[in-house]
Amino acid sequence: MSTLSRDQVRTMMGEVLAAQGKELPADDAARLDTIGFRSLDFSELALQVEDELDTELNFDAPGLRSIETVGDVLDFIDELQKAE
């Protein structure tokens, strides 16, 4: 299975935000609630990643609750890709 780099996922995340007129900060420590990246945005990002990889990602709600920053999203997607 192919994987997406952190930069590719970051670009996709930026596109999700740009569609709402928002901008993704360069700092991975930026808090999601501060930049306006909501759970619906995460779902859209996950669907884009799945489409790009042509596979379904298996993630659970408890894992999602621990995501608070841009870096957390990137780490989470990395871990999901490794689990496949």
XYZ file of N, CA and C in Angstrom:
252
model
N 0.830 -1.180 0.000
C 0.000 0.000 0.000
C 0.877 1.248 0.000
N 0.483 2.228 -0.766
C 1.215 3.487 -0.763
C 0.838 4.284 0.482
N 1.676 5.226 0.814
C 1.394 6.078 1.966
C 1.572 7.538 1.562
N 0.978 8.390 2.325
C 1.116 9.823 2.121
C 2.110 10.375 3.134
N 2.938 11.294 2.690
C 3.882 11.932 3.604
C 3.139 12.945 4.474
N 3.791 13.361 5.536
C 3.208 14.386 6.410
C 2.943 15.658 5.611
N 3.858 15.993 4.692
C 3.676 17.195 3.877
C 2.442 17.073 2.984
N 2.213 15.891 2.433
C 1.034 15.693 1.591
C -0.250 15.824 2.411
N -0.258 15.232 3.593
C -1.437 15.323 4.464
C -1.634 16.766 4.908
N -0.538 17.452 5.213
C -0.604 18.861 5.613
C -1.208 19.705 4.482
N -0.803 19.428 3.248
C -1.346 20.142 2.087
C -2.845 19.904 1.965
N -3.259 18.654 2.149
C -4.684 18.322 2.077
C -5.453 19.035 3.201
N -4.860 19.085 4.365
C -5.483 19.765 5.501
C -5.645 21.253 5.185
N -4.623 21.834 4.568
C -4.682 23.236 4.167
C -5.785 23.489 3.156
N -5.991 22.527 2.249
C -7.041 22.667 1.240
C -8.433 22.637 1.883
N -8.597 21.773 2.888
C -9.884 21.707 3.607
C -10.173 23.059 4.260
N -9.164 23.639 4.895
C -9.349 24.936 5.540
C -9.539 26.058 4.520
N -8.782 26.017 3.427
C -8.867 27.061 2.403
C -10.266 27.131 1.799
N -10.935 25.995 1.698
C -12.294 25.965 1.149
C -13.257 26.767 2.024
N -12.863 27.022 3.264
C -13.690 27.794 4.202
C -13.129 29.199 4.410
N -12.127 29.537 3.618
C -11.521 30.853 3.759
C -10.573 30.954 4.936
N -10.115 29.814 5.424
C -9.188 29.796 6.559
C -7.809 29.366 6.067
N -6.815 29.619 6.894
C -5.443 29.295 6.517
C -4.804 28.361 7.544
N -4.056 27.394 7.047
C -3.343 26.467 7.924
C -2.016 27.098 8.335
N -1.781 27.285 9.628
C -0.517 27.867 10.072
C 0.649 26.901 9.860
N 1.834 27.454 9.769
C 3.036 26.638 9.549
C 3.415 25.833 10.789
N 2.957 26.260 11.947
C 3.334 25.640 13.212
C 2.473 24.415 13.512
N 3.106 23.252 13.636
C 2.370 22.023 13.959
C 1.764 22.056 15.356
N 2.213 22.978 16.202
C 1.674 23.075 17.560
C 0.384 23.910 17.611
N -0.039 24.462 16.461
C -1.255 25.273 16.427
C -2.452 24.420 16.836
N -3.253 24.957 17.727
C -4.431 24.242 18.228
C -5.547 24.285 17.187
N -6.214 23.160 17.025
C -7.283 23.043 16.040
C -8.443 23.986 16.348
N -8.775 24.125 17.629
C -9.890 25.010 17.975
C -9.559 26.471 17.668
N -8.293 26.815 17.688
C -7.867 28.176 17.378
C -7.955 28.475 15.882
N -7.624 27.493 15.060
C -7.630 27.717 13.609
C -8.974 27.368 12.975
N -9.900 26.836 13.757
C -11.234 26.537 13.243
C -11.341 25.220 12.495
N -10.468 24.271 12.811
C -10.513 22.942 12.194
C -11.361 22.043 13.088
N -12.569 21.728 12.605
C -13.555 20.998 13.407
C -13.575 19.512 13.059
N -14.389 18.764 13.768
C -14.491 17.318 13.525
C -14.993 17.035 12.111
N -15.888 17.864 11.605
C -16.356 17.692 10.232
C -15.202 17.876 9.239
N -14.318 18.816 9.535
C -13.144 19.033 8.686
C -12.221 17.819 8.737
N -12.077 17.237 9.928
C -11.253 16.034 10.045
C -11.858 14.912 9.202
N -13.172 14.775 9.241
C -13.843 13.741 8.446
C -13.582 13.946 6.963
N -13.650 15.186 6.519
C -13.372 15.485 5.114
C -11.926 15.136 4.766
N -11.005 15.487 5.649
C -9.597 15.158 5.431
C -9.412 13.644 5.360
N -10.026 12.911 6.285
C -9.902 11.452 6.301
C -10.433 10.840 5.005
N -11.544 11.366 4.493
C -12.090 10.868 3.229
C -11.136 11.138 2.075
N -10.508 12.303 2.068
C -9.539 12.617 1.020
C -8.341 11.675 1.089
N -7.871 11.403 2.309
C -6.743 10.480 2.482
C -7.137 9.086 1.981
N -8.332 8.632 2.355
C -8.805 7.322 1.906
C -8.897 7.260 0.383
N -9.417 8.314 -0.228
C -9.504 8.353 -1.694
C -8.126 8.290 -2.329
N -7.189 9.036 -1.767
C -5.835 9.080 -2.315
C -5.135 7.723 -2.186
N -5.358 7.056 -1.060
C -4.713 5.765 -0.804
C -5.516 4.590 -1.357
N -6.761 4.849 -1.742
C -7.677 3.815 -2.227
C -7.833 2.691 -1.198
N -8.002 3.099 0.050
C -8.220 2.152 1.144
C -9.037 2.833 2.229
N -9.651 2.033 3.078
C -10.417 2.583 4.185
C -9.552 2.627 5.431
N -9.533 3.762 6.091
C -8.791 3.910 7.344
C -9.691 3.491 8.492
N -9.139 2.746 9.416
C -9.908 2.300 10.573
C -9.452 3.079 11.799
N -10.326 3.979 12.259
C -9.969 4.733 13.456
C -11.145 4.758 14.413
N -10.804 4.933 15.683
C -11.838 4.887 16.713
C -12.033 6.254 17.360
N -13.200 6.441 17.913
C -13.548 7.719 18.532
C -12.628 8.092 19.689
N -12.239 7.156 20.577
C -11.344 7.564 21.670
C -10.026 8.154 21.161
N -9.498 7.601 20.086
C -8.267 8.139 19.520
C -8.451 9.550 18.995
N -9.617 9.819 18.462
C -9.898 11.148 17.923
C -9.972 12.205 19.009
N -10.424 11.815 20.181
C -10.576 12.780 21.274
C -9.247 13.370 21.732
N -8.163 12.666 21.488
C -6.856 13.141 21.937
C -6.209 14.119 20.945
N -6.852 14.351 19.815
C -6.298 15.231 18.796
C -6.629 16.678 19.130
N -5.578 17.474 19.336
C -5.780 18.882 19.698
C -5.013 19.855 18.814
N -3.962 19.379 18.136
C -3.117 20.274 17.345
C -2.968 19.752 15.917
N -2.410 20.613 15.068
C -2.117 20.211 13.682
C -1.197 18.991 13.697
N -0.182 19.015 14.529
C 0.753 17.891 14.632
C 0.064 16.611 15.055
N -0.922 16.716 15.949
C -1.680 15.534 16.381
C -2.414 14.903 15.194
N -2.980 15.737 14.326
C -3.669 15.216 13.140
C -2.671 14.474 12.252
N -1.520 15.089 12.012
C -0.503 14.469 11.160
C -0.002 13.158 11.759
N 0.236 13.147 13.077
C 0.669 11.920 13.760
C -0.399 10.840 13.656
N -1.658 11.223 13.848
C -2.771 10.278 13.818
C -2.887 9.632 12.439
N -2.808 10.429 11.385
C -2.889 9.897 10.018
C -1.679 8.999 9.742
N -0.493 9.389 10.226
C 0.692 8.529 10.085
C 0.456 7.160 10.711
N -0.058 7.162 11.938
C -0.301 5.898 12.638
C -1.345 5.043 11.920
N -2.387 5.684 11.411
C -3.409 4.932 10.672
C -2.815 4.262 9.439
N -1.933 4.968 8.758
C -1.315 4.398 7.558
C -0.412 3.221 7.908
N 0.279 3.307 9.026
C 1.169 2.213 9.447
C 0.379 0.977 9.858
N -0.839 1.191 10.354
C -1.666 0.093 10.840
C -2.277 -0.719 9.696
N -2.316 -0.138 8.512
C -2.953 -0.825 7.369
C -2.106 -1.967 6.863
